[in-house]
PDB file of C-alpha atoms in Angstrom:
ATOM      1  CA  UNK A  25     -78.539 -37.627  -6.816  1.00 57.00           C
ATOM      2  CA  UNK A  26     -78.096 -41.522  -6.975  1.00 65.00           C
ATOM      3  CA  UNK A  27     -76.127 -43.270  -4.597  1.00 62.00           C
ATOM      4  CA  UNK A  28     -73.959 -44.211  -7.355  1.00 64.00           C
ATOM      5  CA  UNK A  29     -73.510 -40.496  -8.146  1.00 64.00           C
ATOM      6  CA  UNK A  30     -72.529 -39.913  -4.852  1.00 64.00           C
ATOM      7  CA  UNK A  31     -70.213 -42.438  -4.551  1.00 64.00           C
ATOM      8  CA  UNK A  32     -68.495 -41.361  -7.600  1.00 64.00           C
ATOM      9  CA  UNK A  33     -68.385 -37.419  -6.580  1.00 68.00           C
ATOM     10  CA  UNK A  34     -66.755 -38.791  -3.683  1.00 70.00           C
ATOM     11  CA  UNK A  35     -64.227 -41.430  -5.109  1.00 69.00           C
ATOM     12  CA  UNK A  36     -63.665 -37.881  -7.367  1.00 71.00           C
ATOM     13  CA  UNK A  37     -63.033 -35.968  -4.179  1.00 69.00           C
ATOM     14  CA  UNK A  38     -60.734 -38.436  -2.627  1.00 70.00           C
ATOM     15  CA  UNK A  39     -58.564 -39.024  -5.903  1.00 69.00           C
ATOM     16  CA  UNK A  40     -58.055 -35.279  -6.446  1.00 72.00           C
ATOM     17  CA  UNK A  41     -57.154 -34.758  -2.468  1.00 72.00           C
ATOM     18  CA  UNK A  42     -54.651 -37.432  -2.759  1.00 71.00           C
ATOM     19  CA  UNK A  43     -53.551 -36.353  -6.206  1.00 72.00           C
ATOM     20  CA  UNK A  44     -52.596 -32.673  -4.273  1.00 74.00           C
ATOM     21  CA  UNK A  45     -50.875 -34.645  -1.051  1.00 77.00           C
ATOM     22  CA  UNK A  46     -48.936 -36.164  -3.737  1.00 76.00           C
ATOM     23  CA  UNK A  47     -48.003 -32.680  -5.354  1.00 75.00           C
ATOM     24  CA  UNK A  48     -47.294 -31.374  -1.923  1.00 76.00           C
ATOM     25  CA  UNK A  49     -45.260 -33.958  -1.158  1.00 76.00           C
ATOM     26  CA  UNK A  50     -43.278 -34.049  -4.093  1.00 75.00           C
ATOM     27  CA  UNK A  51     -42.768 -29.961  -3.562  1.00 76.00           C
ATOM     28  CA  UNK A  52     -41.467 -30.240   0.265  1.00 74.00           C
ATOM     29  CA  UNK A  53     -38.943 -33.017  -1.175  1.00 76.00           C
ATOM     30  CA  UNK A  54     -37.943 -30.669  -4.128  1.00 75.00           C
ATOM     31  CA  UNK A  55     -38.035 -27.726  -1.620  1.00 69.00           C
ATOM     32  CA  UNK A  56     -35.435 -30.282   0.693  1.00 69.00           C
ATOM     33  CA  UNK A  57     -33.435 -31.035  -2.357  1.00 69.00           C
ATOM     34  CA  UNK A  58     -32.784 -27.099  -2.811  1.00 67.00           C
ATOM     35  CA  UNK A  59     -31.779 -26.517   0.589  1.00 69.00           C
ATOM     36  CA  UNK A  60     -29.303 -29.222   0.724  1.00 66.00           C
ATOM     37  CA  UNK A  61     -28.054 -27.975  -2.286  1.00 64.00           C
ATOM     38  CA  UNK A  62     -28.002 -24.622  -1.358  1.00 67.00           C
ATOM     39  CA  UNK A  63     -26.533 -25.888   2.573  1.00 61.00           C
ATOM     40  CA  UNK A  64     -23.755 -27.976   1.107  1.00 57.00           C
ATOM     41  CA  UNK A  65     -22.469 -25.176  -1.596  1.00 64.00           C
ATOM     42  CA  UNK A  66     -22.355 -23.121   1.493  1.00 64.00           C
ATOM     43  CA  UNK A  67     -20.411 -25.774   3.438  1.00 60.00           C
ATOM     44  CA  UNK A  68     -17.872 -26.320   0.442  1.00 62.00           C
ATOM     45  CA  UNK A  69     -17.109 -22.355   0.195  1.00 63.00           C
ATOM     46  CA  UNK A  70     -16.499 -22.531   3.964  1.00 60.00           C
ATOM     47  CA  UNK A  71     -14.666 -25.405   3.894  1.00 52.00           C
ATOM     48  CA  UNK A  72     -12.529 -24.214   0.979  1.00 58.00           C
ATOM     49  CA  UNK A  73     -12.086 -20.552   2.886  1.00 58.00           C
ATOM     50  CA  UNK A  74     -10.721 -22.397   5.743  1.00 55.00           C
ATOM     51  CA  UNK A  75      -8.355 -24.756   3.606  1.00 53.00           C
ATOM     52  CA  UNK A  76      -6.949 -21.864   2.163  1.00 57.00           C
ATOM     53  CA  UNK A  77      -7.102 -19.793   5.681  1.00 56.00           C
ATOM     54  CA  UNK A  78      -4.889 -23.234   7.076  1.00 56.00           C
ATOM     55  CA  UNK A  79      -2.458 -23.067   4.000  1.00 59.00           C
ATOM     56  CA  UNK A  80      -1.640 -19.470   4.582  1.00 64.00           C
ATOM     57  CA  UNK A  81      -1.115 -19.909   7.845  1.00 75.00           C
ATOM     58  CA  UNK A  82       1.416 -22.866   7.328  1.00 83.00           C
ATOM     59  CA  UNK A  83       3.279 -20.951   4.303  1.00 83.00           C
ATOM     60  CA  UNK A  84       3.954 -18.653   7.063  1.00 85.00           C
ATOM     61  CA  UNK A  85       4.752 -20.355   9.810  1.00 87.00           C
ATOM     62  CA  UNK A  86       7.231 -21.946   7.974  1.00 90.00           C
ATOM     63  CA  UNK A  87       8.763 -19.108   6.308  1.00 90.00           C
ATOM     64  CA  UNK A  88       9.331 -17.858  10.436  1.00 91.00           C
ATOM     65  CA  UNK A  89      11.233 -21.013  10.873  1.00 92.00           C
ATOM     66  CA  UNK A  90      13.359 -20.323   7.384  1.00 94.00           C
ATOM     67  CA  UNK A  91      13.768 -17.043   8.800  1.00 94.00           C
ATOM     68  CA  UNK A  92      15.554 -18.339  11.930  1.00 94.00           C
ATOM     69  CA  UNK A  93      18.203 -19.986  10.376  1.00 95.00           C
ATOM     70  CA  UNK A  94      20.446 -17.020   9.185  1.00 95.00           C
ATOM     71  CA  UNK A  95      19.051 -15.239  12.080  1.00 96.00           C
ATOM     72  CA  UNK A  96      21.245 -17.377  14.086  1.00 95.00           C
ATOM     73  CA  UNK A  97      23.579 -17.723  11.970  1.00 95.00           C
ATOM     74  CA  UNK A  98      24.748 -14.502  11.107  1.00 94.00           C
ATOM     75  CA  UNK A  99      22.927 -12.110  13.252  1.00 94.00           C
ATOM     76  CA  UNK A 100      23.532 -14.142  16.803  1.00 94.00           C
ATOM     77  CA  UNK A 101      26.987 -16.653  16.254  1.00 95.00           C
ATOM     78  CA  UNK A 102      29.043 -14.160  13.951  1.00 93.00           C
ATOM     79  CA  UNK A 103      27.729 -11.081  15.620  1.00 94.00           C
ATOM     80  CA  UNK A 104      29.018 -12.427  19.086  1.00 94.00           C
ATOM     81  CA  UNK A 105      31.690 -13.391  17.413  1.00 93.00           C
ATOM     82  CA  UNK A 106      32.855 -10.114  15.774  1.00 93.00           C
ATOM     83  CA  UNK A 107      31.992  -8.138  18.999  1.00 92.00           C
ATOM     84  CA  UNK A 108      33.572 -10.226  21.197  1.00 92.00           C
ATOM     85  CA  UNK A 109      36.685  -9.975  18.709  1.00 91.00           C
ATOM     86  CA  UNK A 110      36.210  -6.203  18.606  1.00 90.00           C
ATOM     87  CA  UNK A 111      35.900  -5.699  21.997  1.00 88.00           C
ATOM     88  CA  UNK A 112      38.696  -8.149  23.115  1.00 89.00           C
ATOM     89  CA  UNK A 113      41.299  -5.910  20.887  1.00 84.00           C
ATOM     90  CA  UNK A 114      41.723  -9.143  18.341  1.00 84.00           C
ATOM     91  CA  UNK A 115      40.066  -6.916  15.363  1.00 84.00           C
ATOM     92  CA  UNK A 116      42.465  -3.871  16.609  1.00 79.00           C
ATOM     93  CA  UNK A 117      41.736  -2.034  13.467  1.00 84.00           C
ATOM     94  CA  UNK A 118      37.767  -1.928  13.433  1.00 88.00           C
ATOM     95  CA  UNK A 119      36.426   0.965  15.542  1.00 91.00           C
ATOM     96  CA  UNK A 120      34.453   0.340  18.892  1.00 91.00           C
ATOM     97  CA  UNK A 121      31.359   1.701  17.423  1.00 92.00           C
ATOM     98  CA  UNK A 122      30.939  -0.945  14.665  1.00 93.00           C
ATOM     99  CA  UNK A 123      30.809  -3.404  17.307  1.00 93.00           C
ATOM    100  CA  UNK A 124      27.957  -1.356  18.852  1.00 93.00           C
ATOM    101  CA  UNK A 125      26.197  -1.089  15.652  1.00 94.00           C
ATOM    102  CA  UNK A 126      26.015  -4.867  14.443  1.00 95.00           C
ATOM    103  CA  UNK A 127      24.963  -5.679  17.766  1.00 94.00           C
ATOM    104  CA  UNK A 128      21.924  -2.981  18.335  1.00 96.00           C
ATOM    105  CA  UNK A 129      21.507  -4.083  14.914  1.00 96.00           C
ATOM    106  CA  UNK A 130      20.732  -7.755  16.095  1.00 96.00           C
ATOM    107  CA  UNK A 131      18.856  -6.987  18.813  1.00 96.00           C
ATOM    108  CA  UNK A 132      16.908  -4.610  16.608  1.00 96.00           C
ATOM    109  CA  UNK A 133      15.891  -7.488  14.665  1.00 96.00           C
ATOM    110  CA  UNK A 134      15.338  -9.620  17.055  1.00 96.00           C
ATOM    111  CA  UNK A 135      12.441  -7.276  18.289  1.00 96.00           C
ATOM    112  CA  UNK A 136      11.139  -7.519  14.992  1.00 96.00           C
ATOM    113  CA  UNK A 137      11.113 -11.336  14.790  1.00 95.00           C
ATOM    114  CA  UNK A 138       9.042 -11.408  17.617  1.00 95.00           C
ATOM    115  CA  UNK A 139       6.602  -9.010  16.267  1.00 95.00           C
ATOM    116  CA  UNK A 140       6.422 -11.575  13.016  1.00 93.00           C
ATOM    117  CA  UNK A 141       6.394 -14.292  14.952  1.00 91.00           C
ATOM    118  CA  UNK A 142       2.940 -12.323  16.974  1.00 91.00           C
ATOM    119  CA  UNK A 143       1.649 -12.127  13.670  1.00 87.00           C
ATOM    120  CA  UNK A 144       2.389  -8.316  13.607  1.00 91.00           C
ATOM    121  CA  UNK A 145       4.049  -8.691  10.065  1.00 92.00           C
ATOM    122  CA  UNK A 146       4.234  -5.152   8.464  1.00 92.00           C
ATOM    123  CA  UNK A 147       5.253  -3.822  12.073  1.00 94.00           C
ATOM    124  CA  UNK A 148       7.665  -6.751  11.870  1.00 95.00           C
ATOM    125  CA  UNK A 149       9.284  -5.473   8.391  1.00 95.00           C
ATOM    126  CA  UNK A 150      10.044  -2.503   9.708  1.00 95.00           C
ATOM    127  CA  UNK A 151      11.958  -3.247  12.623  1.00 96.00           C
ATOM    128  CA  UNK A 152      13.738  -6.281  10.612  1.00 96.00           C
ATOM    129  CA  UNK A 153      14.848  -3.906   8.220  1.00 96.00           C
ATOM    130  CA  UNK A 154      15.819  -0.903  10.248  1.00 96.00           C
ATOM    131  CA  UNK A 155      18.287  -3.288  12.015  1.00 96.00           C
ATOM    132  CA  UNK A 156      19.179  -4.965   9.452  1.00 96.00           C
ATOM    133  CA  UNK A 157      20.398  -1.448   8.039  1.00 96.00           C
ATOM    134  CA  UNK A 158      22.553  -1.194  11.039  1.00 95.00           C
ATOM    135  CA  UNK A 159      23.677  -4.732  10.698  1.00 96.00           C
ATOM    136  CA  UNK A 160      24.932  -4.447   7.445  1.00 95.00           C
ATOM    137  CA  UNK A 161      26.743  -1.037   7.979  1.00 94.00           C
ATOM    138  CA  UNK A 162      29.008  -2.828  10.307  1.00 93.00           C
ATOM    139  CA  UNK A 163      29.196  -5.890   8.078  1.00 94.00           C
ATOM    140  CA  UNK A 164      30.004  -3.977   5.211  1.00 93.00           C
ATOM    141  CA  UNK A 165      32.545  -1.516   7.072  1.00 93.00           C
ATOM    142  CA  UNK A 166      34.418  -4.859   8.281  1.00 92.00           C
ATOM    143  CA  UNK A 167      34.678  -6.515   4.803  1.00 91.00           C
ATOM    144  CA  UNK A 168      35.999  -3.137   2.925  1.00 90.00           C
ATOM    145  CA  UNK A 169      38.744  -2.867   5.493  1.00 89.00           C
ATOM    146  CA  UNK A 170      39.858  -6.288   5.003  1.00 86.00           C
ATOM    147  CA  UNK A 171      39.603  -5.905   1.205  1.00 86.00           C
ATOM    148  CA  UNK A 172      41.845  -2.839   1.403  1.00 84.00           C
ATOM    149  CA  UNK A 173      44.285  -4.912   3.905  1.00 82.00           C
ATOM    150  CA  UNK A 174      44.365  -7.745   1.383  1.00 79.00           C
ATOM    151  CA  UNK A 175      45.382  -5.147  -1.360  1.00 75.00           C
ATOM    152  CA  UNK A 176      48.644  -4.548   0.208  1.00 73.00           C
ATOM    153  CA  UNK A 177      48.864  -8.162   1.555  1.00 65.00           C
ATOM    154  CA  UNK A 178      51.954  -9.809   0.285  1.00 62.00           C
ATOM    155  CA  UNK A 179      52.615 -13.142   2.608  1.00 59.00           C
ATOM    156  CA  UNK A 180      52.480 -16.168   1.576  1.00 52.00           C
ATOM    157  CA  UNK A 181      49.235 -17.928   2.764  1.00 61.00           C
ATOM    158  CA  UNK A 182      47.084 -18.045   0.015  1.00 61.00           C
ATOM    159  CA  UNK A 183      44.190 -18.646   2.115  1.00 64.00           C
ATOM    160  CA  UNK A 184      44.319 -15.080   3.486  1.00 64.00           C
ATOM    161  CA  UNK A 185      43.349 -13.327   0.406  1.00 70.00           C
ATOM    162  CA  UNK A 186      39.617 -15.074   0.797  1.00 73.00           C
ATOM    163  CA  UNK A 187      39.218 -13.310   3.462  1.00 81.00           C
ATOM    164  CA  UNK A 188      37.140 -10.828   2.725  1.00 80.00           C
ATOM    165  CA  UNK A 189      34.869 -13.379   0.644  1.00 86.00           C
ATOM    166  CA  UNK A 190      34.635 -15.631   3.896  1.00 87.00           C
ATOM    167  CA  UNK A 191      33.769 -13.131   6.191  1.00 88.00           C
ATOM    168  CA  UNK A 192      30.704 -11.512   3.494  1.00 91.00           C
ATOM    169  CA  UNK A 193      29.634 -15.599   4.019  1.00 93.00           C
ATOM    170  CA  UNK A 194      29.247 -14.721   7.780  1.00 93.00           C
ATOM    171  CA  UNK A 195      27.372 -11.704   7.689  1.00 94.00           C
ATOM    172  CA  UNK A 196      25.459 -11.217   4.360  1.00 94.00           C
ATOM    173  CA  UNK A 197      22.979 -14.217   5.046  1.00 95.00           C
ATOM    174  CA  UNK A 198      21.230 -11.949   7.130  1.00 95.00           C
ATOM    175  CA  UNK A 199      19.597  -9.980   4.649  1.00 95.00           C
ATOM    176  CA  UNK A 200      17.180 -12.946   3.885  1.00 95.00           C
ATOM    177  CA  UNK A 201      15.880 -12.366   6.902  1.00 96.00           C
ATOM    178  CA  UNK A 202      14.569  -9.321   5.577  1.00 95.00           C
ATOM    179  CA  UNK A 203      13.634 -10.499   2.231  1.00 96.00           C
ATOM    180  CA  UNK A 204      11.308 -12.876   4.316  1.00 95.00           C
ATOM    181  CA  UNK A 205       9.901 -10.673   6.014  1.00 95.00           C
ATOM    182  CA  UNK A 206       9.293  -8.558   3.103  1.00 95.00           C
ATOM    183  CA  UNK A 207       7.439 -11.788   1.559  1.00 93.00           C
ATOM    184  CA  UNK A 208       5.374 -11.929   4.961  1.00 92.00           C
ATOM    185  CA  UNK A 209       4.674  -8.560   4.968  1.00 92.00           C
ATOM    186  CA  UNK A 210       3.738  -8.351   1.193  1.00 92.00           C
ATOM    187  CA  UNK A 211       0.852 -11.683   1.893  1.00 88.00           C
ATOM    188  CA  UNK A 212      -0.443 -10.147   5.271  1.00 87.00           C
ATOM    189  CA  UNK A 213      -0.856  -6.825   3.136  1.00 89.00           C
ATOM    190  CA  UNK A 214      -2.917  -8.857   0.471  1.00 87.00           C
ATOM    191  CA  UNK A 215      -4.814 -10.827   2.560  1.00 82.00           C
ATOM    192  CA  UNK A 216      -6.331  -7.248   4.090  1.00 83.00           C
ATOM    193  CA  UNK A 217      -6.914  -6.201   1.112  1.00 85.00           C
ATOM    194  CA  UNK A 218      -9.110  -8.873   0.405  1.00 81.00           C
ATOM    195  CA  UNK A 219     -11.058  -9.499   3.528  1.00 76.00           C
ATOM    196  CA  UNK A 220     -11.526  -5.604   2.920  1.00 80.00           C
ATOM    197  CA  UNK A 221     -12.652  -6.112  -0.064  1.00 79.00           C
ATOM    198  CA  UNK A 222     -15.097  -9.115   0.714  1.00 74.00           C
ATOM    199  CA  UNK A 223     -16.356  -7.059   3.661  1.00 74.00           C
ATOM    200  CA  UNK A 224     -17.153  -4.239   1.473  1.00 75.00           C
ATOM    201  CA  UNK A 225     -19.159  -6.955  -1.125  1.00 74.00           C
ATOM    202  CA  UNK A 226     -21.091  -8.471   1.818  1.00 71.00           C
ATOM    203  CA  UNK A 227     -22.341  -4.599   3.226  1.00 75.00           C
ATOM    204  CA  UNK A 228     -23.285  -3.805  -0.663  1.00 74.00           C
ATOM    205  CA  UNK A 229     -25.322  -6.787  -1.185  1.00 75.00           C
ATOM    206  CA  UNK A 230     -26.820  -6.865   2.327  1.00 69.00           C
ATOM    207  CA  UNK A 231     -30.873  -6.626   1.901  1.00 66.00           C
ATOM    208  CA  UNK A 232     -31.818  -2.796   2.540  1.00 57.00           C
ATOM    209  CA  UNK A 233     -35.025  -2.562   4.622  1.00 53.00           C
ATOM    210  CA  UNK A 234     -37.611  -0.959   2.381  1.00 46.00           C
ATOM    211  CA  UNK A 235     -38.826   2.745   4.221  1.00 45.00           C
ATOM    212  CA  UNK A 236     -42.665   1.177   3.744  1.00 47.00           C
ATOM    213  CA  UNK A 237     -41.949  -1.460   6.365  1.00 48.00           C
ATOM    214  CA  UNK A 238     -41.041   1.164   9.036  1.00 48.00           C
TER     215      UNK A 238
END
C-alpha cells in the first residue's frame, strides 16, 4: 500500500472516530435532556403535592379559628351566664340539672376542640357533637319555657315577648361549631382515602423481582 493509501485509510479512520464522538456526544446531551425532563416533571408533581398539602392545611386552620368564635360566644359567655343565673336562683323556674347539662355540655366540647385543634378531627366530631347534644338540650329546654311564659304574658313591655327569639341568638350559634367540625372531619376522611388510595397505586406498580434473578 502507497503512502498515499495509507494516509487516506487513516484520514478515513480518524473522520469516522470523530464522526462516533460526535454521535456519542450528541446521545449523553439527549440522554441529559431526558433526565431533566424527567427530574423537573418530578419536581413540579412534588411541588404541586405540597401546594395543595399547604392549602389544606390553611383551609383548616382557619376553619379552627371560625370555629372559636361561637365557641366563645355561646358555649363559654352565655353558658356562664345561664349557670351562673341558674345557680344564683335569678332563672327560679329552670331546674338545677339544665344548668349541669349546658355546662358538661361545654366542657364536652371543649375536649373536642382540642382534639381538632391536635389534628385528631373525626375523634374531634364526635366529642363536639356529643356535647353539643347536651348543650342544646338545655338550650332548647330554656327557650320552650320562656315561649310558654310569653304565651300567658300580658304586661306591657313589648320587648319581653322577643324573648325567647333573643335568648335562641345566645345559644343556637353553637351548633356551627359542629357543622365545622363536621366539614373538618368530612376533608380529613377524604384526604385518607386518597393517600390510601395512592399508597395502594404505588405497591401495584412497584417493579416485582422476577423468580430467575433469585
Amino acid at each position: 500500500m502507497s503512502k498515499k493509501d495509507r494516509l487516506k485509510a487513516q484520514k478515513e479512520k480518524q473522520y469516522k472516530l470523530n464522526r462516533e464522538m460526535e454521535l456519542l456526544e450528541q446521545q449523553e446531551i439527549q440522554d441529559a435532556k431526558v433526565e431533566m425532563s424527567r427530574s423537573a416533571k418530578k419536581y413540579r408533581k412534588k411541588a404541586n403535592k405540597e401546594s395543595r398539602k399547604n392549602y389544606d392545611g390553611i383551609l383548616l386552620m382557619a376553619l379552627k379559628l371560625i370555629m372559636l368564635v361561637p365557641f366563645v360566644y355561646s358555649g363559654i359567655f352565655y353558658c356562664l351566664v345561664t349557670v351562673a343565673g341558674i345557680a344564683m336562683g335569678e332563672m327560679n323556674q329552670i331546674p338545677q340539672k339544665i344548668a349541669v347539662y349546658m355546662g358538661m355540655g361545654s366542657l364536652v366540647m371543649l375536649v373536642g376542640i382540642f382534639f381538632t385543634f391536635f389534628k385528631k378531627y373525626i375523634a374531634g366530631f364526635v366529642i363536639i357533637f356529643a356535647g353539643t347534644v347536651s348543650y342544646m338540650k338545655s338550650a332548647s329546654y330554656i327557650v320552650h319555657k320562656i315561649s310558654k311564659k310569653l304565651e300567658t304574658y300580658s304586661g306591657a313591655n313589648p320587648e319581653l315577648m322577643s324573648m325567647d327569639k333573643d335568648y335562641m341568638w345566645f345559644y343556637y350559634p353553637i351548633m356551627i361549631v359542629t357543622v365545622i367540625s363536621l366539614i373538618m372531619a368530612v376533608v380529613a376522611t377524604v384526604k385518607k382515602v386518597r393517600k390510601k388510595k395512592r399508597l395502594q397505586r404505588e405497591r401495584d406498580n412497584a417493579p416485582v423481582k422476577s423468580i430467575v434473578e433469585d
